[in-house]
CSV table of C-alpha atoms (C1' of nucleotides) in Angstrom, one decimal:
chain,number,residue,atom,x,y,z
A,19,MET,CA,63.4,-79.8,38.7
A,20,THR,CA,64.2,-76.3,38.1
A,21,PRO,CA,62.9,-74.6,41.3
A,22,ARG,CA,63.9,-71.3,39.8
A,23,LYS,CA,63.9,-69.8,36.1
A,24,THR,CA,66.3,-67.5,35.1
A,25,VAL,CA,65.3,-63.8,35.5
A,26,GLN,CA,64.2,-63.3,31.9
A,27,GLN,CA,61.5,-65.5,32.2
A,28,GLU,CA,60.7,-64.7,35.7
A,29,LEU,CA,56.8,-64.7,36.2
A,30,THR,CA,55.2,-60.9,36.6
A,31,LYS,CA,52.0,-60.0,37.8
A,32,GLU,CA,51.4,-58.4,34.3
A,33,MET,CA,51.8,-61.9,32.4
A,34,ILE,CA,49.4,-63.6,34.9
A,35,MET,CA,47.0,-60.9,34.4
A,36,ASP,CA,47.2,-61.4,30.8
A,37,ALA,CA,47.0,-64.8,30.7
A,38,ALA,CA,44.0,-64.6,33.3
A,39,ARG,CA,42.0,-62.0,31.1
A,40,ASP,CA,42.6,-64.7,27.6
A,41,LEU,CA,41.4,-67.4,29.7
A,42,PHE,CA,38.3,-65.4,31.1
A,43,SER,CA,37.4,-64.3,27.4
A,44,GLU,CA,37.5,-67.8,26.2
A,45,LYS,CA,36.2,-69.9,28.8
A,46,GLY,CA,34.0,-67.4,31.5
A,47,TYR,CA,35.1,-66.5,34.7
A,48,GLN,CA,33.8,-70.0,36.6
A,49,HIS,CA,35.5,-72.1,34.5
A,50,VAL,CA,39.2,-71.2,34.7
A,51,SER,CA,41.2,-72.1,37.3
A,52,MET,CA,44.8,-71.1,38.8
A,53,ARG,CA,46.1,-74.8,37.5
A,54,GLN,CA,44.8,-73.6,34.1
A,55,ILE,CA,46.4,-69.9,34.0
A,56,ALA,CA,49.6,-71.6,35.4
A,57,LYS,CA,49.9,-74.0,32.4
A,58,GLU,CA,48.9,-71.3,29.9
A,59,LEU,CA,52.1,-69.4,31.2
A,60,GLY,CA,54.0,-72.4,31.6
A,61,TYR,CA,54.3,-72.3,35.0
A,62,SER,CA,53.4,-74.5,37.9
A,63,HIS,CA,50.1,-73.5,39.8
A,64,GLY,CA,52.1,-72.7,42.9
A,65,ALA,CA,54.1,-69.6,41.0
A,66,LEU,CA,50.8,-67.9,41.0
A,67,TYR,CA,50.5,-67.5,44.5
A,68,TYR,CA,53.8,-66.1,45.2
A,69,HIS,CA,52.3,-62.7,43.0
A,70,PHE,CA,48.7,-63.1,44.5
A,71,LYS,CA,47.5,-64.0,47.5
A,72,ASN,CA,44.8,-66.0,46.0
A,73,LYS,CA,42.2,-66.3,43.2
A,74,ALA,CA,40.3,-63.4,44.1
A,75,GLU,CA,42.9,-61.1,44.6
A,76,LEU,CA,44.2,-61.9,40.7
A,77,PHE,CA,40.5,-61.3,40.0
A,78,TYR,CA,40.3,-57.5,41.7
A,79,ALA,CA,43.6,-56.8,40.2
A,80,LEU,CA,42.0,-57.7,36.4
A,81,VAL,CA,38.8,-55.8,37.2
A,82,GLU,CA,40.0,-52.5,39.3
A,83,ASN,CA,41.3,-51.0,35.6
A,84,HIS,CA,38.1,-52.1,33.6
A,85,PHE,CA,36.3,-49.2,35.0
A,86,SER,CA,38.4,-46.5,34.4
A,87,MET,CA,38.9,-47.8,30.9
A,88,LEU,CA,35.4,-47.6,30.7
A,89,ASN,CA,35.4,-44.1,32.3
A,90,THR,CA,38.0,-43.1,29.7
A,91,VAL,CA,35.8,-44.5,26.5
A,92,LEU,CA,33.0,-42.1,28.0
A,93,ASP,CA,35.5,-38.9,28.8
A,94,GLN,CA,36.5,-39.4,25.2
A,95,ILE,CA,33.3,-39.3,23.8
A,96,MET,CA,31.9,-36.4,25.6
A,97,LYS,CA,35.3,-34.5,24.9
A,98,LYS,CA,34.5,-34.4,21.2
A,99,GLU,CA,32.7,-31.6,19.6
A,100,MET,CA,29.5,-33.0,18.0
A,101,GLU,CA,26.0,-32.4,17.6
A,102,PRO,CA,24.4,-33.8,21.2
A,103,ARG,CA,22.3,-36.6,19.3
A,104,GLU,CA,25.8,-37.9,17.4
A,105,LYS,CA,27.3,-37.9,20.8
A,106,LEU,CA,24.5,-39.7,22.5
A,107,ARG,CA,24.8,-42.3,19.6
A,108,GLU,CA,28.1,-42.5,20.1
A,109,ILE,CA,28.1,-43.2,23.6
A,110,PHE,CA,25.8,-45.6,23.2
A,111,THR,CA,27.7,-47.7,20.5
A,112,GLY,CA,30.8,-46.8,22.6
A,113,PHE,CA,29.3,-48.6,25.2
A,114,ILE,CA,28.6,-51.7,23.2
A,115,GLN,CA,31.8,-51.7,21.5
A,116,PHE,CA,33.5,-51.5,25.1
A,117,GLY,CA,31.6,-54.4,26.2
A,118,LEU,CA,32.1,-56.5,23.2
A,119,THR,CA,35.9,-56.0,22.6
A,120,TYR,CA,36.3,-56.7,26.8
A,121,GLN,CA,33.9,-59.3,27.0
A,122,SER,CA,35.9,-61.1,29.8
A,123,HIS,CA,36.0,-57.8,31.7
A,124,TYR,CA,32.4,-56.9,31.0
A,125,GLU,CA,31.5,-60.0,32.5
A,126,ILE,CA,33.5,-59.7,35.6
A,127,MET,CA,32.3,-56.1,35.8
A,128,PHE,CA,28.7,-56.6,35.1
A,129,LEU,CA,27.9,-59.9,34.9
A,130,ILE,CA,29.1,-62.2,37.4
A,131,LYS,CA,27.0,-63.2,40.3
A,132,ASP,CA,29.7,-64.7,42.8
A,133,GLU,CA,29.7,-62.9,46.1
A,134,GLU,CA,32.7,-63.4,46.9
A,135,VAL,CA,34.3,-61.3,43.6
A,136,ARG,CA,31.7,-58.5,43.5
A,137,ASN,CA,32.5,-58.0,47.4
A,138,PHE,CA,35.9,-56.7,45.6
A,139,MET,CA,34.3,-54.2,43.8
A,140,ASN,CA,33.0,-51.5,45.9
A,141,GLU,CA,31.6,-48.2,44.5
A,142,GLU,CA,33.3,-48.6,41.2
A,143,PRO,CA,30.2,-49.7,39.0
A,144,ASN,CA,27.9,-47.5,40.8
A,145,HIS,CA,30.5,-44.6,39.7
A,146,THR,CA,30.9,-45.6,36.5
A,147,TYR,CA,26.9,-45.7,35.9
A,148,GLU,CA,26.8,-42.4,37.3
A,149,LYS,CA,29.3,-41.0,34.7
A,150,PHE,CA,27.2,-42.6,32.2
A,151,ALA,CA,24.0,-41.2,33.5
A,152,LYS,CA,25.3,-37.7,34.3
A,153,SER,CA,26.4,-37.8,30.2
A,154,VAL,CA,23.3,-39.1,28.9
A,155,TYR,CA,21.7,-36.9,31.0
A,156,SER,CA,23.3,-33.9,30.1
A,157,LEU,CA,22.8,-34.5,26.3
A,158,CYS,CA,19.2,-35.4,26.2
A,159,GLU,CA,18.0,-31.8,28.2
A,160,LYS,CA,14.8,-32.1,30.0
A,161,ASN,CA,12.6,-34.6,27.7
A,162,VAL,CA,14.0,-37.5,29.6
A,163,SER,CA,13.8,-38.9,33.1
A,164,ILE,CA,16.5,-40.1,35.6
A,165,GLN,CA,14.2,-43.6,35.1
A,166,ASP,CA,14.6,-43.1,31.0
A,167,VAL,CA,18.5,-43.1,31.5
A,168,TRP,CA,18.4,-46.4,33.4
A,169,SER,CA,16.3,-48.1,30.8
A,170,ILE,CA,18.7,-46.9,28.0
A,171,PHE,CA,21.7,-48.4,30.1
A,172,LEU,CA,20.1,-51.7,31.0
A,173,SER,CA,18.9,-52.1,27.2
A,174,LEU,CA,22.4,-51.7,26.1
A,175,HIS,CA,23.6,-54.0,28.9
A,176,GLY,CA,21.1,-56.7,27.5
A,177,PHE,CA,22.6,-56.3,24.1
A,178,VAL,CA,26.1,-56.9,25.0
A,179,THR,CA,25.2,-59.5,27.6
A,180,HIS,CA,23.3,-61.1,24.6
A,181,TYR,CA,26.6,-61.0,22.1
A,182,CYS,CA,28.6,-61.7,24.8
A,183,ARG,CA,27.5,-65.3,25.2
A,184,HIS,CA,27.7,-66.0,22.0
A,185,VAL,CA,31.1,-64.6,22.0
A,186,VAL,CA,31.1,-62.4,18.7
A,187,GLY,CA,33.4,-59.6,18.4
A,188,TYR,CA,32.2,-55.8,17.9
A,189,GLU,CA,32.7,-55.7,14.3
A,190,ASP,CA,30.8,-58.6,13.7
A,191,VAL,CA,27.5,-57.1,15.0
A,192,LYS,CA,28.4,-53.1,14.2
A,193,GLY,CA,25.1,-53.1,12.2
A,194,LEU,CA,23.0,-54.1,14.9
A,195,ALA,CA,24.6,-52.3,17.5
A,196,GLU,CA,23.7,-48.9,15.5
A,197,ALA,CA,20.4,-50.0,14.6
A,198,HIS,CA,19.9,-50.7,18.6
A,199,ALA,CA,21.3,-47.1,19.5
A,200,ASN,CA,19.0,-45.8,17.1
A,201,PHE,CA,15.9,-47.7,18.6
A,202,LEU,CA,16.9,-46.1,22.2
A,203,LEU,CA,17.5,-42.5,20.7
A,204,ARG,CA,13.7,-42.9,19.3
A,205,ALA,CA,12.7,-43.3,22.5
A,206,ILE,CA,14.0,-40.4,23.9
A,207,LEU,CA,14.0,-37.7,21.5
B,12,MET,CA,23.0,-99.1,58.5
B,13,THR,CA,19.7,-97.9,57.5
B,14,PRO,CA,19.6,-98.9,53.7
B,15,ARG,CA,16.1,-97.6,52.9
B,16,LYS,CA,14.0,-94.8,54.9
B,17,THR,CA,11.2,-95.7,57.3
B,18,VAL,CA,7.9,-94.8,56.1
B,19,GLN,CA,7.9,-91.0,55.6
B,20,GLN,CA,8.1,-90.3,51.9
B,21,GLU,CA,9.5,-91.8,48.9
B,22,LEU,CA,11.2,-89.2,46.9
B,23,THR,CA,9.6,-88.3,43.7
B,24,LYS,CA,11.4,-86.6,40.3
B,25,GLU,CA,9.1,-83.8,41.2
B,26,MET,CA,10.4,-83.2,44.5
B,27,ILE,CA,14.0,-83.4,43.3
B,28,MET,CA,13.2,-80.8,40.5
B,29,ASP,CA,11.7,-78.8,43.1
B,30,ALA,CA,14.5,-78.6,45.5
B,31,ALA,CA,16.9,-78.2,42.4
B,32,ARG,CA,14.7,-75.3,41.1
B,33,ASP,CA,15.2,-73.6,44.4
B,34,LEU,CA,19.0,-74.2,44.6
B,35,PHE,CA,19.4,-72.7,41.3
B,36,SER,CA,17.3,-69.8,41.4
B,37,GLU,CA,19.8,-69.0,44.7
B,38,LYS,CA,23.1,-70.3,43.9
B,39,GLY,CA,22.9,-70.7,39.7
B,40,TYR,CA,23.7,-73.5,38.1
B,41,GLN,CA,27.3,-74.6,38.3
B,42,HIS,CA,27.3,-73.8,41.9
B,43,VAL,CA,24.6,-76.4,42.9
B,44,SER,CA,25.9,-80.2,43.6
B,45,MET,CA,23.8,-83.3,43.4
B,46,ARG,CA,24.6,-83.8,46.9
B,47,GLN,CA,23.2,-80.3,47.8
B,48,ILE,CA,20.2,-81.0,46.3
B,49,ALA,CA,19.9,-84.5,48.1
B,50,LYS,CA,20.6,-82.8,51.5
B,51,GLU,CA,18.0,-80.2,51.0
B,52,LEU,CA,15.7,-82.9,50.4
B,53,GLY,CA,17.0,-85.0,53.1
B,54,TYR,CA,18.2,-88.0,51.4
B,55,SER,CA,21.3,-89.3,50.2
B,56,HIS,CA,22.7,-88.1,47.0
B,57,GLY,CA,22.7,-91.7,45.5
B,58,ALA,CA,19.0,-91.7,45.7
B,59,LEU,CA,18.8,-88.6,43.0
B,60,TYR,CA,20.7,-91.0,40.6
B,61,TYR,CA,17.8,-93.7,40.9
B,62,HIS,CA,15.3,-90.9,39.6
B,63,PHE,CA,17.6,-89.2,37.1
B,64,LYS,CA,20.4,-90.4,35.2
B,65,ASN,CA,22.8,-87.6,35.7
B,66,LYS,CA,22.9,-84.1,36.6
B,67,ALA,CA,22.5,-83.0,32.9
B,68,GLU,CA,19.2,-84.9,32.7
B,69,LEU,CA,18.0,-83.5,35.6
B,70,PHE,CA,18.5,-79.9,34.4
B,71,TYR,CA,17.3,-80.6,31.1
B,72,ALA,CA,14.1,-81.9,33.1
B,73,LEU,CA,13.9,-78.6,34.6
B,74,VAL,CA,14.6,-76.5,31.5
B,75,GLU,CA,12.7,-78.5,29.3
B,76,ASN,CA,9.4,-76.7,30.4
B,77,HIS,CA,10.8,-73.6,31.0
B,78,PHE,CA,10.5,-72.6,27.4
B,79,SER,CA,6.9,-74.0,27.1
B,80,MET,CA,6.0,-71.9,30.1
B,81,LEU,CA,7.3,-68.8,28.9
B,82,ASN,CA,5.4,-69.8,25.6
B,83,THR,CA,2.1,-70.1,27.5
B,84,VAL,CA,2.5,-66.6,29.3
B,85,LEU,CA,3.0,-65.1,26.0
B,86,ASP,CA,-0.3,-67.4,24.3
B,87,GLN,CA,-2.5,-66.1,27.4
B,88,ILE,CA,-1.4,-62.1,27.2
B,89,MET,CA,-2.2,-62.7,23.5
B,90,LYS,CA,-5.9,-64.3,23.9
B,91,LYS,CA,-6.6,-61.1,26.5
B,92,GLU,CA,-9.0,-59.1,25.1
B,93,MET,CA,-7.1,-55.7,25.4
B,94,GLU,CA,-5.8,-53.0,23.4
B,95,PRO,CA,-2.7,-53.7,21.7
B,96,ARG,CA,-1.0,-50.7,23.4
B,97,GLU,CA,-1.9,-52.6,26.5
B,98,LYS,CA,-0.9,-55.7,25.5
B,99,LEU,CA,2.3,-54.9,24.5
B,100,ARG,CA,2.7,-53.6,27.8
B,101,GLU,CA,1.9,-56.8,29.3
B,102,ILE,CA,4.2,-58.8,27.1
B,103,PHE,CA,6.9,-56.4,27.8
B,104,THR,CA,6.4,-56.8,31.9
B,105,GLY,CA,5.1,-60.3,31.6
B,106,PHE,CA,8.6,-61.3,30.1
B,107,ILE,CA,10.5,-59.3,32.9
B,108,GLN,CA,8.1,-61.0,35.5
B,109,PHE,CA,8.7,-64.4,34.0
B,110,GLY,CA,12.6,-64.0,33.9
B,111,LEU,CA,12.6,-62.6,37.5
B,112,THR,CA,10.1,-65.4,39.0
B,113,TYR,CA,12.0,-68.5,37.4
B,114,GLN,CA,15.5,-66.7,37.6
B,115,SER,CA,17.3,-70.1,37.5
B,116,HIS,CA,14.9,-71.1,34.5
B,117,TYR,CA,15.6,-67.9,32.7
B,118,GLU,CA,19.2,-68.2,33.5
B,119,ILE,CA,19.6,-71.5,31.8
B,120,MET,CA,17.5,-70.5,29.0
B,121,PHE,CA,19.1,-66.9,28.1
B,122,LEU,CA,22.0,-66.5,29.8
B,123,ILE,CA,24.4,-69.5,30.3
B,124,LYS,CA,27.4,-69.7,28.6
B,125,ASP,CA,28.6,-73.3,29.5
B,126,GLU,CA,28.5,-75.1,26.2
B,127,GLU,CA,28.0,-78.1,27.8
B,128,VAL,CA,24.6,-77.1,29.1
B,129,ARG,CA,23.7,-75.5,26.1
B,130,ASN,CA,23.9,-78.1,23.6
B,131,PHE,CA,20.5,-79.9,25.3
B,132,MET,CA,18.8,-76.8,24.3
B,133,ASN,CA,17.8,-77.2,20.3
B,134,GLU,CA,15.6,-75.0,18.6
B,135,GLU,CA,13.3,-74.0,21.9
B,136,PRO,CA,15.3,-70.5,22.6
B,137,ASN,CA,14.5,-69.9,19.0
B,138,HIS,CA,11.2,-71.0,18.7
B,139,THR,CA,9.9,-68.8,22.0
B,140,TYR,CA,11.7,-65.6,20.3
B,141,GLU,CA,9.9,-66.4,17.5
B,142,LYS,CA,6.6,-66.5,19.2
B,143,PHE,CA,7.8,-63.3,21.2
B,144,ALA,CA,8.7,-61.5,17.9
B,145,LYS,CA,5.4,-62.5,16.2
B,146,SER,CA,3.2,-61.3,19.1
B,147,VAL,CA,4.9,-58.0,19.3
B,148,TYR,CA,5.0,-57.4,15.6
B,149,SER,CA,1.5,-58.1,15.0
B,150,LEU,CA,0.3,-55.8,17.9
B,151,CYS,CA,2.7,-52.8,16.3
B,152,GLU,CA,1.3,-53.0,12.9
B,153,LYS,CA,3.7,-51.5,10.3
B,154,ASN,CA,5.6,-48.5,12.4
B,155,VAL,CA,7.9,-51.0,13.6
B,156,SER,CA,10.9,-53.4,12.0
B,157,ILE,CA,12.4,-56.6,12.4
B,158,GLN,CA,15.6,-54.9,13.9
B,159,ASP,CA,13.0,-53.0,16.3
B,160,VAL,CA,11.6,-56.1,17.7
B,161,TRP,CA,15.1,-57.6,18.4
B,162,SER,CA,16.5,-54.5,20.0
B,163,ILE,CA,12.9,-54.6,22.3
B,164,PHE,CA,13.9,-58.2,23.4
B,165,LEU,CA,17.4,-57.1,24.2
B,166,SER,CA,16.2,-54.7,26.2
B,167,LEU,CA,13.9,-56.6,28.1
B,168,HIS,CA,16.6,-59.0,28.3
B,169,GLY,CA,19.1,-56.5,30.1
B,170,PHE,CA,16.4,-55.5,32.6
B,171,VAL,CA,16.3,-59.2,33.8
B,172,THR,CA,20.1,-60.0,33.8
B,173,HIS,CA,20.9,-57.3,35.4
B,174,TYR,CA,18.3,-57.7,38.2
B,175,CYS,CA,18.5,-61.5,38.5
B,176,ARG,CA,22.1,-60.6,38.8
B,177,HIS,CA,21.4,-59.1,42.2
B,178,VAL,CA,18.6,-61.7,43.1
B,179,VAL,CA,15.2,-59.7,43.5
B,180,GLY,CA,12.2,-60.6,43.0
B,181,TYR,CA,9.8,-59.4,40.7
B,182,GLU,CA,7.9,-57.9,43.4
B,183,ASP,CA,10.7,-55.7,44.4
B,184,VAL,CA,11.1,-54.1,40.9
B,185,LYS,CA,7.8,-54.4,39.3
B,186,GLY,CA,7.7,-50.2,39.3
B,187,LEU,CA,11.0,-50.2,37.5
B,188,ALA,CA,9.8,-52.9,35.1
B,189,GLU,CA,6.6,-51.0,34.2
B,190,ALA,CA,8.8,-47.8,33.3
B,191,HIS,CA,10.9,-49.6,31.2
B,192,ALA,CA,8.2,-51.4,29.5
B,193,ASN,CA,6.9,-47.5,29.0
B,194,PHE,CA,10.1,-46.7,27.7
B,195,LEU,CA,10.1,-49.2,25.2
B,196,LEU,CA,6.8,-48.5,24.0
B,197,ARG,CA,7.8,-44.6,23.7
B,198,ALA,CA,10.4,-46.2,21.2
B,199,ILE,CA,7.9,-47.7,18.8
B,200,LEU,CA,4.8,-45.8,19.1
C,3,DG,C1',80.0,-67.7,50.7
C,4,DA,C1',75.6,-65.7,52.8
C,5,DT,C1',71.2,-64.5,52.0
C,6,DA,C1',67.1,-63.0,49.6
C,7,DT,C1',63.6,-64.1,46.2
C,8,DA,C1',61.1,-67.0,42.8
C,9,DT,C1',59.8,-71.4,41.5
C,10,DT,C1',58.8,-76.3,41.7
C,11,DT,C1',56.7,-80.0,43.7
C,12,DA,C1',53.7,-82.2,46.5
C,13,DA,C1',50.7,-82.9,49.6
C,14,DC,C1',46.1,-81.4,51.9
C,15,DC,C1',41.7,-80.6,52.1
C,16,DA,C1',37.1,-79.9,50.7
C,17,DG,C1',34.4,-80.8,47.2
C,18,DT,C1',32.6,-82.7,42.5
C,19,DG,C1',29.8,-86.3,39.5
C,20,DG,C1',29.0,-90.7,39.1
C,21,DT,C1',28.5,-96.4,40.2
C,22,DC,C1',27.2,-99.7,42.7
C,23,DA,C1',26.5,-103.7,46.4
C,24,DA,C1',23.9,-104.2,50.1
C,25,DT,C1',19.7,-103.9,52.1
C,26,DA,C1',15.0,-102.9,54.1
C,27,DA,C1',10.6,-101.3,53.3
C,28,DA,C1',6.7,-102.3,50.4
C,29,DA,C1',3.6,-105.0,47.7
C,30,DG,C1',1.9,-109.1,46.0
C,31,DG,C1',0.6,-113.8,45.9
C,32,DA,C1',-0.3,-118.5,47.7
D,16,DT,C1',0.3,-115.4,57.6
D,17,DC,C1',4.4,-116.4,55.2
D,18,DC,C1',7.5,-116.2,51.6
D,19,DT,C1',8.8,-113.8,47.6
D,20,DT,C1',10.0,-110.2,44.4
D,21,DT,C1',9.9,-105.5,43.2
D,22,DT,C1',11.7,-101.1,44.8
D,23,DA,C1',14.3,-97.3,46.6
D,24,DT,C1',17.8,-95.8,49.9
D,25,DT,C1',21.8,-95.7,51.7
D,26,DG,C1',26.6,-95.3,52.1
D,27,DA,C1',31.2,-96.5,51.0
D,28,DC,C1',33.9,-95.9,46.9
D,29,DC,C1',36.4,-93.8,42.6
D,30,DA,C1',38.6,-90.9,39.8
D,31,DC,C1',38.8,-86.5,39.4
D,32,DT,C1',38.9,-81.2,40.2
D,33,DG,C1',40.2,-76.9,42.8
D,34,DG,C1',42.5,-73.7,46.2
D,35,DT,C1',45.8,-73.1,49.1
D,36,DT,C1',49.9,-74.1,51.7
D,37,DA,C1',55.1,-75.5,52.9
D,38,DA,C1',59.4,-77.2,52.2
D,39,DA,C1',62.8,-77.8,49.1
D,40,DT,C1',65.8,-75.7,45.7
D,41,DA,C1',67.7,-73.4,42.2
D,42,DT,C1',68.7,-68.3,40.7
D,43,DA,C1',70.3,-63.8,41.7
D,44,DT,C1',72.3,-60.1,44.5
D,45,DC,C1',75.5,-58.5,47.6
DNA sequence: GATATATTTAACCAGTGGTCAATAAAAGGA
DNA sequence: TCCTTTTATTGACCACTGGTTAAATATATC
């Protein structure tokens, strides 16, 4: 019985979130239990509840930053000095790269069906999409419709979703991702 | 104790499969239990096990035909007398319609990450994709690459996946689906 | 030493897939 | 018609998982 560990090995929110992240990547959100997360950390499951009110709150803490990460990716690309066409390509591959690099994040952000979890995310998805859409739209000038931008998003989403399911990293499909980006570019130019 | 139901109707595999289908559409594979299915039917869960060895077998019985259903959809479109371009459009919207009409099927066919479930499907996904790819390829003549066909598939997949998540029927997004199809057509013509 | 803090442990509760003896209804013969 | 056999259904039961909570207790802080 060791009802409290020494300070150096005390559990933190960050530790829990890191472990949770890893497990989600590996097994998917649905198949990770609080007990598993605790076991991974070498703590009892009860300890998690000291740091997070419940499972949903833990998930929300995780997902909260994921959208701003993606926003940052988009911002950084938009800042670059580059031809519009190249920039578009970068946005497309950048989106895919984000999705496949942070698969568990992506899953939670865009793939989870669970109502309970999704109710935690309010406007983040819309906000991030707005940023994406504005960027794409501004780089295409007038030969593209709002509809088209949405189609592009869905098409990228399809790419990420498929390869998420088969758990490969971005590097494994870099060539395919670029081809996909080119394919989409062809539709709008 | 009423160890057997009076008159009424006896349970059949079809009844079970119908109820299961509905529940899967609604809640997804993981969140439907044998007990829920039984309850929906007004029988005890034990009765299900008289008709199906276990949950997996029930799912497989369900999914088994889904691929051939999609194959049939593709075949029927290919049989039609139509301009290639229109046929392509029909294939695209037909795929989406299938995905959104049989969301639970689609989910199992193309979206489930669960190893246990996926091990049930052997070559069906590949076979169905082959049929899709051959059809599309033959309708495009030479101005399209194998890569492009794959991109089309992923793009349609993205559409279905997204709207599956938000549980809407095909009718609710028919206009969007057609726009998406047109978008994809533009990329290859 | 007292108090706040962090952790474990055990337990609760609801739910799961799955098994099976008991049993009533239906079917088939005589 | 009665009797047997087959068939389909039930509900108790098992072993398990998962989220959550509360009491107990060891450490840290003052």
